[in-house]
Each structure stands twice: as structure tokens, then as C-alpha cells.
Amino acid sequence: MYDSNNNTTTAPPHVVLVPLMAQGHTIPMLDMARLLAQRGVHVTFITTPVNASRIKPIIARVHESKLPINFIEIPFPCAEAGLPIGCENFDLVPSIDLFVNFFQAIQLFAHPLEQSLKDLVPRPTCMINDMSNPWAANVARSLNIRTLIFHGPSCVYIYCSYVFQQHKIYETVTDEFEEISVPGLADNDDDDVVGQSFKVCKLHAPGWLNAPGFEKFRDEILHAEETTDGVVMNTFHDVEPMFVEAYKKVIGKDVWTVGPLCLYDKDDLSARIERGNKAAVDSEKLFGWLDSMEERSVLYVSFGSLTRMNVGQILEIGSGLEASGVPLLWVIKDVEKSPEVEEWLKGFEQRMSLRSFVIKGWAPQAAILSHKSVGGFVSHCGWNSTLEAISNGVPMITWPQFADQFLNGRLVVELLRIGIAIGVKKPAFYYGKDEIPVKKDDVERAVRRSLMGDGEEAEERRIRAIEIKKKAIKAMEEGGSSYKNITRLVEYIKHEPGKDVQGTQV
Ligand code: UDP
């Protein structure tokens, strides 16, 4: 390649990021895109029209700051896959019956993705695919591009899923609640590792899409993990060292922990407010309210982008929160709104007066959790929410529901000891219409006596939360473990097989 003065140049390293169209996967990948671009890598970020419109302010910021990121919008094949038009993100799928259709729709991306990438300049040198997009590896192969996979969930979950599969625990263990020692952890002799033994049951470590109808897809995902060059994870070494080390051992390839990616925006409040979607609340009003509250006094209550609570459970949560007596900031999703909930909230908001703030719809969560008035988080333990709490030193009340959430919850409660469990045992994507697993008293007890209380245990939890926050920040700073891994990742992206890092043929 030659520049205008006829001097030889090397093409800049160019990575294509292919996220899963789900908030918990797209948000961290967009952070990664910005991080890599900041480190001199040219990035192409794959999105769709609806998803692009959700992140419009971030796209505008990227263009303004001249970060080398190119956003490619691929039309989402809703009609072909039997999905309602506009259903371009996992959080928009109207019912569980259509989950399979959603994953089928994503696979139809292969051809348009290949078409969009084949003539790109500079030529992509590497592709990072969300683990749930195994089909994208074939596109990369057809274009002669190397591939890595990106794991959005925690390493504890990825590792347990991997070894449970390897040891055939999913096939052989019949009691789904039987506590099984996770194999392979005892080999770890790192002195800094907290605890060497970790037990989980099959139900809480469900593996990748281990559900009827997903068999072929699950096998493709596992195959993609086997055949990839390396793995990029949104975690950091110090938060789950024994799982990171054990996973590296079993997978036998490069594992780069590059998180917490949410810290990318740590010094920019307005960027943090714009993450993922347009907030359903006036930020001035919200942050004005938070500013008016005492330090670490507010309990933030939110269950991520996917879970849906039924009316009975919402009222039970509200009653428990009200009885706890602490100030609270509570998020109720659009899909959870109903005339009954609206009616009940009227009375609730009147009784709580200035002690509560209810957001109906998308909340600027990363910004909320970083506010000094927030002192606790009732969470479903999605890995991004967990990392956001950890990065801000906020202790949690854990209420896991599905996928990696039970294991994330155990990591928080048992190993990091910065949370307490609300006590749910049975996983569920959505609770049945009349199912109310957590009662008012459970909520009140967890909040009042344990999390926001002024007892010794609560104080120790707060101290530990601040300690792990410092470690998270350090990991992302120059010289930190994740910072160094990003450097290694950039070197990998730059280095084409058969060429040295400068692009010279070897
Ligand atoms: N989120 C947000 N506002 C909301 C709901 C979710 O900003 O009202 C963000 C949250 O901060 C996190 C992501 O969406 O970054 C959700 O990911 P997580 O892994 O926690 O849970 P999931 O939604 O995938 O279950």
C-alpha cells in the first residue's frame, strides 16, 4: 500500500465487532469498540436500524470525537423469521415462544454481513463475535479474517458451563438442586484466590441454551468456542480469579479479560446517561432528586432489560420497599406497566412523597449507580448490572432469575461478600401469572436489616464493596490487568498470520 507521497504504508488494524442484539451484550461491545478505537484500531460495529436509533447519541459522540468507528446497519429480517416488524432486540421479543425465531433471524444476517464486509477499506483483519453469533465465524472464514469470541456473561458462568458440559453433568445428574463441587478449581494455588471450593447445582448453571428447540444452535456455539483463536471477556482478573485461571487452563487458548467495560464512560456523566437507550426520565429532575438525598442513603431497584415481573410481584416489591423505610429509586419497565400497577403506584408515590422516585421505562443505570447518594442495589444480577455495581462500590441484594444470574449472585454473596441473597431458588425467565416467589417481608427484611442497615455486617459489606471498586478501576487504568490485556488484544488484531506486527511478510 502507498500513501500520496508514494511511501509504503501498512493498512491500519481493522476489527469488526458483531454483537448479539440484546442490551446486555450490545452495551459492553460498544464500550469495547470505543476502547479499541482509542488505542488506534479501526473498528466496524454491526448494528440494525432499531438498535442504531437507540444508540444514536453515542454514535454522534463517536463521530464528533473522530474515533475511527464505522457503524454498519444491516436490516433485521423480522418478517422472514416470523417476528413482528421492529423486533430487532431481544428485549423487544413479545413472548418466550418467539425466542427461537429471534435466534433464527440473527442467523439470516450471515449473507448481508458478508456482502457488507467484502469490499470494506481498510480490509478487516479480525472479527470479534458475540458467543451467541457462531454463524459469524463462517463469514469471517469466507473472507479470510481471523475470529475471536466475546463473552458477555461472567467467567464463573462460562467456566461452570464449560466443565459441566465436559464432565457430562448435564446428562448424568438427575437432582437439579444437588450441590456439585465445580471441578478443576482445586488445582489453582494462587494465594490471592478467595476460597478454592465452589458448589453449584445444575439448575443454577444451566449452560448455553440448554433448552428444547435450541440443540443445534447450542452445539454450534460450543463448536465456535472450541475453534476460535481466542476469547475476550467483560470481566477482570481480581473479581473472579479462580474462574479466570481455571477457564484459561481448560480452554487452552488466549483469554483476554478486558473489563469492567462500563468504566469506559466513568469520567463523563452525560455519556453514561446515554448508554443503551433513551432514558424515560428527565435527567435534571432525576439527578436533582439524587443530589438532594443523603450520601449512600438511596436504594436503587432494577431488574435489567429482559426480565418481566407480574403485577402481583410488583406490588409485593413495592410494599416491601415502602415498609423498609429507606429512600428508593425504582425502575418499572414499559412492558410491566398495566392499569393495575399504575393505579397502585399513584397511592404508593403519594405515601412515599419525596422518599421515592419511580422511573417507568429505560433508566440511565450506569449514571445512577455512580451517584454518591446510591447505597444499595436490588438486582437480578445480570453480569453488566453486577459489574456496574462493583465498579461503583455499591452493595447488592441479589435476586437472580435466569442464565448466568444465579452464579453471579453467588459470586457476589459468597465470594466477594458484598451482597445478600433475597432467597429465590428456582430460575424463571418470566414468573407465571400468579407466581410470587418473593414476598413483601422478604424484601423488607433484606433491605432494612441487612443491606442499608447500620449494623457491623452491613458496614463490612460496604467496606468490601469499596475495596473491590478500587480493584476494578485499577484493572482498567494504565498498567492494570485489563489495560494490559487490551494492549495484547490490539497486538493480536494488528498481527496478521504470516506477517510481523508491522505488517511485513515473514
Ligand atoms: N440498563 C439500563 N437501564 C435500564 C435497564 C438496563 O441502563 O432501565 C442497562 C444496564 O445498566 C446494563 C444492561 O442494560 O448495562 C443490562 O445488562 P445486564 O447484563 O445487567 O442484564 P440483562 O438485561 O442482559 O438481563
mmCIF file of N, CA and C in Angstrom, residues 298-304 307 309 313 316-318 320-322 324 326-333 365 368-369 374-382 385-386 389 394-401 412 418-424 431 438-439 442-448 450-452:
data_model
loop_
_atom_site.group_PDB
_atom_site.id
_atom_site.type_symbol
_atom_site.label_atom_id
_atom_site.label_comp_id
_atom_site.label_asym_id
_atom_site.label_seq_id
_atom_site.Cartn_x
_atom_site.Cartn_y
_atom_site.Cartn_z
ATOM 1 N N VAL A 298 -29.811 6.004 49.269
ATOM 2 C CA VAL A 298 -30.872 5.585 48.331
ATOM 3 C C VAL A 298 -30.670 4.140 47.878
ATOM 4 N N LEU A 299 -31.763 3.394 47.873
ATOM 5 C CA LEU A 299 -31.728 2.026 47.348
ATOM 6 C C LEU A 299 -32.219 2.071 45.903
ATOM 7 N N TYR A 300 -31.411 1.537 44.985
ATOM 8 C CA TYR A 300 -31.795 1.502 43.565
ATOM 9 C C TYR A 300 -32.326 0.101 43.258
ATOM 10 N N VAL A 301 -33.477 0.030 42.610
ATOM 11 C CA VAL A 301 -34.125 -1.266 42.367
ATOM 12 C C VAL A 301 -34.404 -1.414 40.878
ATOM 13 N N SER A 302 -33.733 -2.372 40.240
ATOM 14 C CA SER A 302 -33.958 -2.561 38.803
ATOM 15 C C SER A 302 -33.527 -3.966 38.403
ATOM 16 N N PHE A 303 -34.252 -4.533 37.448
ATOM 17 C CA PHE A 303 -34.010 -5.928 37.085
ATOM 18 C C PHE A 303 -33.581 -6.091 35.631
ATOM 19 N N GLY A 304 -32.772 -5.162 35.129
ATOM 20 C CA GLY A 304 -32.164 -5.333 33.808
ATOM 21 C C GLY A 304 -33.113 -5.059 32.666
ATOM 22 N N THR A 307 -35.922 -9.305 32.097
ATOM 23 C CA THR A 307 -36.886 -9.959 32.988
ATOM 24 C C THR A 307 -38.190 -9.149 33.029
ATOM 25 N N MET A 309 -41.633 -8.700 35.549
ATOM 26 C CA MET A 309 -42.339 -9.066 36.784
ATOM 27 C C MET A 309 -43.845 -8.992 36.542
ATOM 28 N N GLN A 313 -46.204 -9.576 41.812
ATOM 29 C CA GLN A 313 -44.833 -9.453 42.312
ATOM 30 C C GLN A 313 -44.431 -7.979 42.430
ATOM 31 N N GLU A 316 -45.903 -6.580 45.542
ATOM 32 C CA GLU A 316 -45.224 -7.135 46.726
ATOM 33 C C GLU A 316 -43.873 -6.434 46.930
ATOM 34 N N ILE A 317 -43.150 -6.200 45.828
ATOM 35 C CA ILE A 317 -41.852 -5.491 45.925
ATOM 36 C C ILE A 317 -42.098 -4.088 46.492
ATOM 37 N N GLY A 318 -43.080 -3.401 45.902
ATOM 38 C CA GLY A 318 -43.368 -2.031 46.325
ATOM 39 C C GLY A 318 -43.723 -1.964 47.802
ATOM 40 N N GLY A 320 -42.902 -4.053 50.179
ATOM 41 C CA GLY A 320 -41.709 -4.346 50.986
ATOM 42 C C GLY A 320 -40.775 -3.152 51.029
ATOM 43 N N LEU A 321 -40.591 -2.502 49.899
ATOM 44 C CA LEU A 321 -39.703 -1.331 49.843
ATOM 45 C C LEU A 321 -40.256 -0.218 50.728
ATOM 46 N N GLU A 322 -41.560 -0.026 50.616
ATOM 47 C CA GLU A 322 -42.201 1.035 51.407
ATOM 48 C C GLU A 322 -42.016 0.753 52.902
ATOM 49 N N SER A 324 -39.720 -0.878 54.336
ATOM 50 C CA SER A 324 -38.317 -0.824 54.775
ATOM 51 C C SER A 324 -37.938 0.572 55.263
ATOM 52 N N VAL A 326 -36.546 2.986 53.621
ATOM 53 C CA VAL A 326 -35.393 3.676 53.013
ATOM 54 C C VAL A 326 -35.839 4.431 51.752
ATOM 55 N N PRO A 327 -35.153 5.512 51.412
ATOM 56 C CA PRO A 327 -35.456 6.207 50.163
ATOM 57 C C PRO A 327 -35.121 5.305 48.974
ATOM 58 N N LEU A 328 -35.935 5.364 47.936
ATOM 59 C CA LEU A 328 -35.659 4.433 46.843
ATOM 60 C C LEU A 328 -35.935 4.993 45.462
ATOM 61 N N LEU A 329 -35.180 4.408 44.538
ATOM 62 C CA LEU A 329 -35.287 4.741 43.121
ATOM 63 C C LEU A 329 -35.618 3.432 42.420
ATOM 64 N N TRP A 330 -36.827 3.336 41.876
ATOM 65 C CA TRP A 330 -37.350 2.039 41.423
ATOM 66 C C TRP A 330 -37.676 2.120 39.939
ATOM 67 N N VAL A 331 -37.175 1.133 39.190
ATOM 68 C CA VAL A 331 -37.429 1.104 37.748
ATOM 69 C C VAL A 331 -38.495 0.056 37.418
ATOM 70 N N ILE A 332 -39.547 0.519 36.741
ATOM 71 C CA ILE A 332 -40.584 -0.404 36.254
ATOM 72 C C ILE A 332 -40.555 -0.300 34.731
ATOM 73 N N LYS A 333 -40.406 -1.456 34.073
ATOM 74 C CA LYS A 333 -40.255 -1.418 32.607
ATOM 75 C C LYS A 333 -41.570 -1.082 31.917
ATOM 76 N N GLN A 365 -28.967 3.722 34.060
ATOM 77 C CA GLN A 365 -28.485 2.946 35.214
ATOM 78 C C GLN A 365 -27.024 3.205 35.594
ATOM 79 N N ILE A 368 -26.809 6.345 37.387
ATOM 80 C CA ILE A 368 -27.448 6.262 38.720
ATOM 81 C C ILE A 368 -26.516 5.577 39.714
ATOM 82 N N LEU A 369 -25.974 4.433 39.293
ATOM 83 C CA LEU A 369 -25.144 3.669 40.230
ATOM 84 C C LEU A 369 -23.866 4.406 40.619
ATOM 85 N N VAL A 374 -26.429 6.813 46.096
ATOM 86 C CA VAL A 374 -26.907 5.429 45.986
ATOM 87 C C VAL A 374 -26.080 4.521 46.901
ATOM 88 N N GLY A 375 -26.788 3.817 47.785
ATOM 89 C CA GLY A 375 -26.094 2.997 48.783
ATOM 90 C C GLY A 375 -26.412 1.520 48.693
ATOM 91 N N GLY A 376 -27.282 1.138 47.774
ATOM 92 C CA GLY A 376 -27.617 -0.275 47.644
ATOM 93 C C GLY A 376 -28.356 -0.514 46.338
ATOM 94 N N PHE A 377 -28.339 -1.767 45.881
ATOM 95 C CA PHE A 377 -28.900 -2.090 44.561
ATOM 96 C C PHE A 377 -29.615 -3.436 44.669
ATOM 97 N N VAL A 378 -30.932 -3.443 44.463
ATOM 98 C CA VAL A 378 -31.660 -4.714 44.355
ATOM 99 C C VAL A 378 -31.603 -5.079 42.880
ATOM 100 N N SER A 379 -30.941 -6.209 42.569
ATOM 101 C CA SER A 379 -30.636 -6.500 41.162
ATOM 102 C C SER A 379 -30.924 -7.947 40.803
ATOM 103 N N HIS A 380 -31.211 -8.153 39.516
ATOM 104 C CA HIS A 380 -31.393 -9.519 39.005
ATOM 105 C C HIS A 380 -30.033 -10.174 38.748
ATOM 106 N N CYS A 381 -28.955 -9.421 38.948
ATOM 107 C CA CYS A 381 -27.585 -9.941 38.804
ATOM 108 C C CYS A 381 -27.192 -10.259 37.371
ATOM 109 N N GLY A 382 -27.778 -9.576 36.387
ATOM 110 C CA GLY A 382 -27.203 -9.644 35.050
ATOM 111 C C GLY A 382 -25.753 -9.218 35.202
ATOM 112 N N SER A 385 -25.060 -5.422 35.071
ATOM 113 C CA SER A 385 -25.535 -4.742 36.280
ATOM 114 C C SER A 385 -24.598 -5.035 37.443
ATOM 115 N N THR A 386 -24.163 -6.287 37.542
ATOM 116 C CA THR A 386 -23.261 -6.676 38.631
ATOM 117 C C THR A 386 -21.949 -5.897 38.528
ATOM 118 N N ALA A 389 -22.429 -2.305 39.530
ATOM 119 C CA ALA A 389 -22.475 -2.153 40.992
ATOM 120 C C ALA A 389 -21.059 -2.239 41.559
ATOM 121 N N VAL A 394 -21.125 -0.386 45.115
ATOM 122 C CA VAL A 394 -22.491 -0.432 45.652
ATOM 123 C C VAL A 394 -22.850 -1.874 46.052
ATOM 124 N N PRO A 395 -23.118 -2.129 47.348
ATOM 125 C CA PRO A 395 -23.524 -3.484 47.767
ATOM 126 C C PRO A 395 -24.879 -3.867 47.162
ATOM 127 N N MET A 396 -25.115 -5.169 47.041
ATOM 128 C CA MET A 396 -26.311 -5.616 46.322
ATOM 129 C C MET A 396 -27.221 -6.507 47.161
ATOM 130 N N ILE A 397 -28.498 -6.490 46.800
ATOM 131 C CA ILE A 397 -29.423 -7.548 47.220
ATOM 132 C C ILE A 397 -29.646 -8.353 45.949
ATOM 133 N N THR A 398 -29.311 -9.629 45.983
ATOM 134 C CA THR A 398 -29.306 -10.415 44.748
ATOM 135 C C THR A 398 -30.633 -11.159 44.575
ATOM 136 N N TRP A 399 -31.208 -10.998 43.394
ATOM 137 C CA TRP A 399 -32.476 -11.653 43.061
ATOM 138 C C TRP A 399 -32.340 -12.213 41.641
ATOM 139 N N PRO A 400 -31.542 -13.295 41.513
ATOM 140 C CA PRO A 400 -31.284 -13.829 40.172
ATOM 141 C C PRO A 400 -32.512 -14.478 39.560
ATOM 142 N N GLN A 401 -32.540 -14.494 38.237
ATOM 143 C CA GLN A 401 -33.695 -15.097 37.575
ATOM 144 C C GLN A 401 -33.322 -16.178 36.540
ATOM 145 N N VAL A 412 -21.214 -12.769 44.196
ATOM 146 C CA VAL A 412 -21.385 -11.524 44.959
ATOM 147 C C VAL A 412 -21.572 -11.811 46.450
ATOM 148 N N ILE A 418 -20.234 -8.993 49.147
ATOM 149 C CA ILE A 418 -20.712 -7.606 49.073
ATOM 150 C C ILE A 418 -22.223 -7.573 48.830
ATOM 151 N N GLY A 419 -22.872 -8.698 49.090
ATOM 152 C CA GLY A 419 -24.319 -8.710 48.854
ATOM 153 C C GLY A 419 -25.009 -9.703 49.753
ATOM 154 N N ILE A 420 -26.329 -9.607 49.772
ATOM 155 C CA ILE A 420 -27.109 -10.630 50.462
ATOM 156 C C ILE A 420 -28.180 -11.126 49.496
ATOM 157 N N ALA A 421 -28.527 -12.407 49.662
ATOM 158 C CA ALA A 421 -29.469 -13.016 48.725
ATOM 159 C C ALA A 421 -30.895 -12.807 49.211
ATOM 160 N N ILE A 422 -31.788 -12.498 48.285
ATOM 161 C CA ILE A 422 -33.200 -12.354 48.662
ATOM 162 C C ILE A 422 -33.800 -13.735 48.928
ATOM 163 N N GLY A 423 -33.179 -14.769 48.334
ATOM 164 C CA GLY A 423 -33.583 -16.139 48.668
ATOM 165 C C GLY A 423 -34.343 -16.900 47.599
ATOM 166 N N VAL A 424 -34.373 -16.412 46.362
ATOM 167 C CA VAL A 424 -35.051 -17.194 45.312
ATOM 168 C C VAL A 424 -34.213 -18.420 44.960
ATOM 169 N N TYR A 431 -41.898 -15.026 35.616
ATOM 170 C CA TYR A 431 -42.704 -15.793 36.569
ATOM 171 C C TYR A 431 -44.096 -15.990 35.984
ATOM 172 N N VAL A 438 -41.137 -13.951 45.842
ATOM 173 C CA VAL A 438 -40.573 -13.104 46.909
ATOM 174 C C VAL A 438 -41.688 -12.253 47.509
ATOM 175 N N LYS A 439 -41.849 -12.374 48.808
ATOM 176 C CA LYS A 439 -42.941 -11.669 49.480
ATOM 177 C C LYS A 439 -42.450 -10.343 50.072
ATOM 178 N N ASP A 442 -39.881 -10.513 52.788
ATOM 179 C CA ASP A 442 -38.512 -10.848 52.347
ATOM 180 C C ASP A 442 -37.798 -9.588 51.894
ATOM 181 N N VAL A 443 -38.532 -8.748 51.151
ATOM 182 C CA VAL A 443 -37.934 -7.517 50.633
ATOM 183 C C VAL A 443 -37.586 -6.602 51.801
ATOM 184 N N GLU A 444 -38.541 -6.418 52.689
ATOM 185 C CA GLU A 444 -38.330 -5.506 53.815
ATOM 186 C C GLU A 444 -37.129 -5.947 54.666
ATOM 187 N N ARG A 445 -37.103 -7.262 54.956
ATOM 188 C CA ARG A 445 -36.029 -7.796 55.815
ATOM 189 C C ARG A 445 -34.661 -7.554 55.165
ATOM 190 N N ALA A 446 -34.581 -7.914 53.867
ATOM 191 C CA ALA A 446 -33.293 -7.787 53.179
ATOM 192 C C ALA A 446 -32.822 -6.337 53.177
ATOM 193 N N VAL A 447 -33.730 -5.424 52.934
ATOM 194 C CA VAL A 447 -33.337 -4.021 52.825
ATOM 195 C C VAL A 447 -32.997 -3.441 54.190
ATOM 196 N N ARG A 448 -33.930 -3.586 55.124
ATOM 197 C CA ARG A 448 -33.798 -2.879 56.395
ATOM 198 C C ARG A 448 -32.714 -3.461 57.296
ATOM 199 N N SER A 450 -30.428 -5.868 56.578
ATOM 200 C CA SER A 450 -29.139 -6.349 56.093
ATOM 201 C C SER A 450 -28.379 -5.382 55.212
ATOM 202 N N LEU A 451 -29.033 -4.778 54.253
ATOM 203 C CA LEU A 451 -28.253 -4.034 53.269
ATOM 204 C C LEU A 451 -28.010 -2.598 53.671
ATOM 205 N N MET A 452 -29.111 -1.868 53.953
ATOM 206 C CA MET A 452 -28.952 -0.448 54.225
ATOM 207 C C MET A 452 -28.807 -0.165 55.730
#
